[in-house]
Coordinates of C-alpha atoms and ligand atoms in Angstrom, one line a residue:
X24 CA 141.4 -92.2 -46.8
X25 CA 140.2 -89.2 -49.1
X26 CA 141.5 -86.1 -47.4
X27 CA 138.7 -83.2 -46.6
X28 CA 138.7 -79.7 -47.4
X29 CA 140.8 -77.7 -44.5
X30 CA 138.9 -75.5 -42.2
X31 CA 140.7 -72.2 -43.0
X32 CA 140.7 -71.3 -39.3
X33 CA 142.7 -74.6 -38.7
X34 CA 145.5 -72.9 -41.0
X35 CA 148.8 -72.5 -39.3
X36 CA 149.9 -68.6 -39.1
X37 CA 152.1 -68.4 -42.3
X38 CA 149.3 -69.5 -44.4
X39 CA 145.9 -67.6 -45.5
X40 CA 143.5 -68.4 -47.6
X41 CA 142.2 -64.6 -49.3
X42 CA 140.5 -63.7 -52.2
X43 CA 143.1 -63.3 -55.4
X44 CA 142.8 -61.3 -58.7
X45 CA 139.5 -61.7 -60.2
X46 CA 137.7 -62.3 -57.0
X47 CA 139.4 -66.5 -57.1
X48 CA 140.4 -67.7 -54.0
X49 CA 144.1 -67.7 -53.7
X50 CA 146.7 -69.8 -50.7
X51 CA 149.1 -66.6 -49.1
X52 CA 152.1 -68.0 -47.3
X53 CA 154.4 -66.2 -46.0
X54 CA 157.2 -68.6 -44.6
X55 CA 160.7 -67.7 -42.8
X56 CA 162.5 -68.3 -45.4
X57 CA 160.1 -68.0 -48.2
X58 CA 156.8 -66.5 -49.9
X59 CA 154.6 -67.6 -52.3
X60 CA 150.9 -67.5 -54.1
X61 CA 148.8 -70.4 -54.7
X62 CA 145.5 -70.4 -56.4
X63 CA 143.1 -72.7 -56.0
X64 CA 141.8 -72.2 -59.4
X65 CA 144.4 -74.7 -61.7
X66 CA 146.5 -75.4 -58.4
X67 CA 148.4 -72.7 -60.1
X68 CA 151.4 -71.2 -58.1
X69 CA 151.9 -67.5 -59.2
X70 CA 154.5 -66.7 -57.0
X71 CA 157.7 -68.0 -55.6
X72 CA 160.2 -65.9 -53.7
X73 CA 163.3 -66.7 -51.7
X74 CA 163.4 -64.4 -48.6
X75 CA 166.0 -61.6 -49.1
X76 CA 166.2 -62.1 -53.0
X77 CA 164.0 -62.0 -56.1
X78 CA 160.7 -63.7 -57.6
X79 CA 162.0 -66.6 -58.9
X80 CA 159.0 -67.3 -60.8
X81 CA 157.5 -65.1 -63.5
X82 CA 154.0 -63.7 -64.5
X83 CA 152.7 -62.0 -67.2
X84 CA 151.1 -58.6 -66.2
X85 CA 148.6 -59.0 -69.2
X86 CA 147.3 -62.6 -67.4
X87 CA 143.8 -62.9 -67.1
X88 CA 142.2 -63.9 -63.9
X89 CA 139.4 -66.3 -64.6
X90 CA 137.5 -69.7 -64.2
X91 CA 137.2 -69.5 -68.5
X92 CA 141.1 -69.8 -68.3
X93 CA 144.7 -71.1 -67.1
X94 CA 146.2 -68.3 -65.2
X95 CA 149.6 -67.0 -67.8
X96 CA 153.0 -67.4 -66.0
X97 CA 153.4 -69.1 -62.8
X98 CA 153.0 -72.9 -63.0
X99 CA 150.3 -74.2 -64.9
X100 CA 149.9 -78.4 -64.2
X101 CA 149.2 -79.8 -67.3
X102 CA 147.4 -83.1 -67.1
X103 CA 146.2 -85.3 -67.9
X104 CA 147.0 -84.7 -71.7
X105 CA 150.3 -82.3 -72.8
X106 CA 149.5 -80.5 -75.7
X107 CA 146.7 -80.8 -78.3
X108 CA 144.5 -83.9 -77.4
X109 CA 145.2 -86.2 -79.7
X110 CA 141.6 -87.8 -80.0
X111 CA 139.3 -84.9 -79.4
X112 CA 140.6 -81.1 -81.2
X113 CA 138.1 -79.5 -79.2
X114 CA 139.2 -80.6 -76.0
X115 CA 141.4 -77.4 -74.1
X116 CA 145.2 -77.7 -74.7
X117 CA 147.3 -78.9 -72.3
X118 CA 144.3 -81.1 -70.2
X119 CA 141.9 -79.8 -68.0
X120 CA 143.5 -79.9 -64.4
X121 CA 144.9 -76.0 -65.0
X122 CA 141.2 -74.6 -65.5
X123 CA 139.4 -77.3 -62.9
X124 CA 139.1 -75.7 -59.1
X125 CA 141.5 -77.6 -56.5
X126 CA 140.5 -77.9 -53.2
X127 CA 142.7 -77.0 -50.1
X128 CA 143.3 -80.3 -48.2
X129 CA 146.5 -79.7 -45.8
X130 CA 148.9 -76.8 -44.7
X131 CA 151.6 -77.4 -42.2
X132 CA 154.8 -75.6 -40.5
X133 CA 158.1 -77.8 -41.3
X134 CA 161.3 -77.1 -40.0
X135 CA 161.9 -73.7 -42.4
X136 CA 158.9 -74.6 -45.4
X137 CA 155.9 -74.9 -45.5
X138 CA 153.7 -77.2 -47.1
X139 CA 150.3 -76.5 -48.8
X140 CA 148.7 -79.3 -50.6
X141 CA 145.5 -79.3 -52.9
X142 CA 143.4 -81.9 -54.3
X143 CA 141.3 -82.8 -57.5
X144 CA 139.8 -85.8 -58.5
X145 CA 137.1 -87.0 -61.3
X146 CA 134.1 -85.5 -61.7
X147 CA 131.0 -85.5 -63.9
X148 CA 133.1 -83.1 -66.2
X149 CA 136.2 -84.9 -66.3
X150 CA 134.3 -88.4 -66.6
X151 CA 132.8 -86.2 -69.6
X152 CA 136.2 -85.5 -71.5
X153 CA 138.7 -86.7 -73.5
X154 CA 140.3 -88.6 -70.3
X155 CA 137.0 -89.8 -68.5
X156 CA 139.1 -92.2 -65.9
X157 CA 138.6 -91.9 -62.4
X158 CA 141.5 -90.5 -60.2
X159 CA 142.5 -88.6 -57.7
X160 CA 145.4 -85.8 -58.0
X161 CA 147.4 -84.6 -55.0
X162 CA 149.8 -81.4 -55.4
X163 CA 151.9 -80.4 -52.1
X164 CA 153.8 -77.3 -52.5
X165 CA 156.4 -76.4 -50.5
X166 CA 157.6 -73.2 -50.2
X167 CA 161.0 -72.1 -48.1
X168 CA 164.6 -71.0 -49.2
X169 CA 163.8 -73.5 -52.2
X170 CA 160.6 -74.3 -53.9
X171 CA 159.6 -78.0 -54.2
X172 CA 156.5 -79.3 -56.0
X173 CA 155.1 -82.5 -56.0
X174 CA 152.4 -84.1 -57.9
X175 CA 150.6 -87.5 -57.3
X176 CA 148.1 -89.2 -59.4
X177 CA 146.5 -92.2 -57.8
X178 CA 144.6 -94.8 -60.6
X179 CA 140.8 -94.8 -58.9
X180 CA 139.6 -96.9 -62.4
X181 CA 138.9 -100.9 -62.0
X182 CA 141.3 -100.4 -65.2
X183 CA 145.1 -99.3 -66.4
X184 CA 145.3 -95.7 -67.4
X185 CA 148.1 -93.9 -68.6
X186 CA 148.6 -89.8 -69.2
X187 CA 150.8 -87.0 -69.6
X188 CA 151.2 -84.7 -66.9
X189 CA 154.0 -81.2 -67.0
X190 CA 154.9 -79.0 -64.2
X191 CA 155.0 -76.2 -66.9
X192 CA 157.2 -73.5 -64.7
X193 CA 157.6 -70.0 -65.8
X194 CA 161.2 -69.1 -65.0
X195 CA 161.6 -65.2 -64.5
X196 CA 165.0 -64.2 -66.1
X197 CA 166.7 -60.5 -66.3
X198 CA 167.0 -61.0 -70.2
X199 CA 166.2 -64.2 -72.6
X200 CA 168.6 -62.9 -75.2
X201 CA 171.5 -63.3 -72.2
X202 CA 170.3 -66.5 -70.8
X203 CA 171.1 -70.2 -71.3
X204 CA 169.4 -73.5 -69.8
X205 CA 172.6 -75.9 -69.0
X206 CA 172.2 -80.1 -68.2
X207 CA 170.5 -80.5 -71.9
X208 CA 174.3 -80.6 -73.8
X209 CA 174.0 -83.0 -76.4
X210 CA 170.2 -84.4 -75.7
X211 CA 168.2 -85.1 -78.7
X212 CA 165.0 -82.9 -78.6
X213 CA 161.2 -82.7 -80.7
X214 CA 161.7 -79.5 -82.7
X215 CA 158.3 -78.8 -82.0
X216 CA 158.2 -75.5 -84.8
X217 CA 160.2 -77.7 -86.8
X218 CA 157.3 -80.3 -88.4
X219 CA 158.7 -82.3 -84.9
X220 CA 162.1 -83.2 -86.4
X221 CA 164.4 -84.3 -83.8
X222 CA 167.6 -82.8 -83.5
X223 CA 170.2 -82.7 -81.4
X224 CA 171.5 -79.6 -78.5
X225 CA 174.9 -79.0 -79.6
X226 CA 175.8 -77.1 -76.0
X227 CA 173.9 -74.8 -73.2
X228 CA 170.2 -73.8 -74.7
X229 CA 170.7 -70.1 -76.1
X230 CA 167.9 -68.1 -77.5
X231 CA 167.6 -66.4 -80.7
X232 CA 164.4 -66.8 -81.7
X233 CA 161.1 -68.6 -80.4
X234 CA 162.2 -71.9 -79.0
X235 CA 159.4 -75.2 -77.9
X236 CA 161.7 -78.3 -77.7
X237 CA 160.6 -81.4 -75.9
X238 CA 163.3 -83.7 -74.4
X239 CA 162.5 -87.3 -73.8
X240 CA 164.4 -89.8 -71.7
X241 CA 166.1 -87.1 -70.0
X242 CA 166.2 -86.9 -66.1
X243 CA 169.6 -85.0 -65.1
X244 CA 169.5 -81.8 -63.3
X245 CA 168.9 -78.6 -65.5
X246 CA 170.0 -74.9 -64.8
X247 CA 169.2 -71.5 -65.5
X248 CA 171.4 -68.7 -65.8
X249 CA 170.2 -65.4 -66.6
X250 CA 171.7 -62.4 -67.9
X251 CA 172.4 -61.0 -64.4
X252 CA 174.4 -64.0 -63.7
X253 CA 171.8 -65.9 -61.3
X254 CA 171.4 -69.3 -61.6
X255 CA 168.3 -71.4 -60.6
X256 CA 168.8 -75.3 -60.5
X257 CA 166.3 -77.7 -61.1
X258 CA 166.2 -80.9 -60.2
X259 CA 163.7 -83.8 -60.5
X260 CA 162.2 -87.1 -59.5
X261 CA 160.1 -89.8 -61.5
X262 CA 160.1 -87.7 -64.6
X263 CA 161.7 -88.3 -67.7
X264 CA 160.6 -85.5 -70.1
X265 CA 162.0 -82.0 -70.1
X266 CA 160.4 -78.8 -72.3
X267 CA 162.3 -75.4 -73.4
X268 CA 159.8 -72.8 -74.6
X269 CA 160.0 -69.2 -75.2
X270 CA 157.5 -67.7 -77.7
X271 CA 160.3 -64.6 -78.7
X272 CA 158.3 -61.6 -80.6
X273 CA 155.4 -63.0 -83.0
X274 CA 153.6 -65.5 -81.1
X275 CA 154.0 -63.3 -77.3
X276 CA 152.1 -60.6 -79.5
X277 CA 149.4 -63.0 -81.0
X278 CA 148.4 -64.4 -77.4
X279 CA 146.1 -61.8 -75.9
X280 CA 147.3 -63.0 -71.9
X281 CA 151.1 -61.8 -72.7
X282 CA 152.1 -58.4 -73.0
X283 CA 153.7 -57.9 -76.2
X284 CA 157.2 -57.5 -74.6
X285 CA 157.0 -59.8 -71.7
X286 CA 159.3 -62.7 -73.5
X287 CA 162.5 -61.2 -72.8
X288 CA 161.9 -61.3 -69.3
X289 CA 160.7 -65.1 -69.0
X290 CA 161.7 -69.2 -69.9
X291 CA 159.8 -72.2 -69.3
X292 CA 161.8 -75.0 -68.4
X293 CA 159.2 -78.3 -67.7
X294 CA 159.4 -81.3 -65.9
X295 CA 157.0 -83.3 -67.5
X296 CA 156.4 -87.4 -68.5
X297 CA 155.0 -87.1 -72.4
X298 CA 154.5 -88.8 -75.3
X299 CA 156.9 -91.9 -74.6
X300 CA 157.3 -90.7 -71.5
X301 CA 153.6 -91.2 -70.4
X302 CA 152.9 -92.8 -66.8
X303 CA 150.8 -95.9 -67.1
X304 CA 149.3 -96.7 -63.8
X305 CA 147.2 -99.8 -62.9
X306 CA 143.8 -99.7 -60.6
X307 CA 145.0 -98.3 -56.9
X308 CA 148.7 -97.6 -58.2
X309 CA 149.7 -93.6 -57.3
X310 CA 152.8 -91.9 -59.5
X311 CA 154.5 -88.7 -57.9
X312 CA 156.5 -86.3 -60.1
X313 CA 158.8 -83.9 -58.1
X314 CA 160.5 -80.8 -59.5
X315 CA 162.5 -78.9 -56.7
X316 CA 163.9 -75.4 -57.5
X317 CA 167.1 -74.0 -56.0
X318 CA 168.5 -70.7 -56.3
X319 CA 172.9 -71.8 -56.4
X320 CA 173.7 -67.8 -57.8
X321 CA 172.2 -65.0 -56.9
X322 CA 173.6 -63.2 -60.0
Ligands
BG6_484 C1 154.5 -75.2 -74.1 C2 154.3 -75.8 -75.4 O1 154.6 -76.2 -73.1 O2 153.3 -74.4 -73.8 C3 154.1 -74.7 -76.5 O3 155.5 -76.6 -75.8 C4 152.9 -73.9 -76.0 O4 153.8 -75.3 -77.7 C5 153.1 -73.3 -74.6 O5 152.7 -72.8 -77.0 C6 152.0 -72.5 -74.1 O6 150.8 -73.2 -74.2 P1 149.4 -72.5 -73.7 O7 148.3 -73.5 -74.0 O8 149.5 -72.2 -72.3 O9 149.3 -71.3 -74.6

């Protein structure tokens, strides 16, 4: 059964659906153990934070807040293409579920989370792009002392699809230049400002300069630790790819959503499926990647 939009005065207490930054509509919880912004616009979570410590996630002061565009920081859901499309140049980077509205379908009360789920699925714009399939896309958030985020794609063609999909989180961090991503020690990665050599991480991921990697075949656990010692785990299920990105001085000051000297204070670690990676799906058959975010030092 399709779900149908929630009646907003059917919301339980700790969640409220307001009006966000440039007048788009924007899920408010505010959970025992945790708070957190949602906007319906990309599905885009803007805010994660742990009661009793600090935002977890990061976003850029300079973000703009419109239908034209994904939302800067936070965690942009890239599907169902990563990256350029391959077929179509003019088609928007990274897909078009970060700049389609979502729909509020469910909120509920668990134990100490709670969980807020939105929902896309094909339209006469989608059926128009690059990816014209017919789906349906679920995304449950749920928000307590940790952060967990899982995203299900159900196959609603009479034929097999496939697609990339990444959970592109913006990691806040005290200072890049002090911070290392650990559980990628010795995996091969695309060197994406490299003409996509592959090389291979010789120990922790350090950062000296910008930095877009893309991991395949890797599911282990990551971690970040930040320059005031904090650690944030990350752990995920039924995805295989991994991306490292920091855009350092040059390319934060040539993107006109990111403040020229926001990148010392952010990483994006993504749990993704691309290129090889891609989830093929046959007609009726649902896929659920889940990325769960832990705070194991406070730092
Ligand atoms: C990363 C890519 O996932 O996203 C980078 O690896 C890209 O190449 C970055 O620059 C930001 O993309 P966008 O489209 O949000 O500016």
């Amino acid at each position: 059964m399709i779900p149908a939009p929630i009646d907003p005065a059917a919301l339980p207490a700790s969640v409220r659906l307001e009006t966000g930054d440039g007048g788009l509509p924007v899920v408010r919880v505010a959970g025992p153990a945790g708070s957190a912004e949602l906007y319906l616009h990309g599905a885009h979570l803007t805010s994660w934070t742990p009661t009793g410590g600090r935002p977890v996630i990061w976003l850029s002061a300079a973000s703009l807040f419109t239908e034209a565009k994904a939302i800067r920081g936070g965690v942009p859901i890239c599907f169902p293409w990563f990256g350029a499309n391959p077929t179509d140049p003019a088609a928007p980077a990274h897909g078009f579920a970060r700049l389609a509205e979502w729909e509020l379908v469910d909120a509920r009360e668990e134990h100490d989370g709670v969980a807020v789920t939105l929902r896309l699925a094909d339209s006469p714009a989608t059926r128009a792009s690059a990816w014209p399939h017919r789906f349906e896309a679920l995304y449950t958030v749920t928000v307590g002392a940790g952060l967990s985020l899982a995203l299900t794609i159900t196959n609603r063609d009479t034929d097999a699809v496939s697609y990339e999909e990444a959970l592109h989180t913006y990691l806040a961090v005290d200072d890049i230049r002090d911070t290392e991503v650990t559980g990628l020690e010795s995996a091969p990665f695309i060197n994406q400002l490299a003409a996509m050599s592959i090389e291979t991480e010789t120990g922790p991921v350090r950062f000296a300069a910008e930095t877009d990697r893309i991991y395949l075949d890797h599911n282990a656990a990551t971690a970040v630790v930040d320059g005031s010692g904090r650690t944030v785990s990350i752990s995920t299920d039924e995805s295989n790819s991994r991306i490292v990105w920091n855009p350092w001085i040059a390319k934060a000051a040539s993107m006109g959503d990111f403040g020229d000297d926001e990148w010392t204070r952010m990483v994006c670690v993504e749990s993704a499926n691309v290129r090889e990676n891609r989830v093929r799906l046959n007609p009726g058959q649902s896929h659920t990647l889940t990325v769960v975010f832990d705070v194991t030092a406070q730092g």
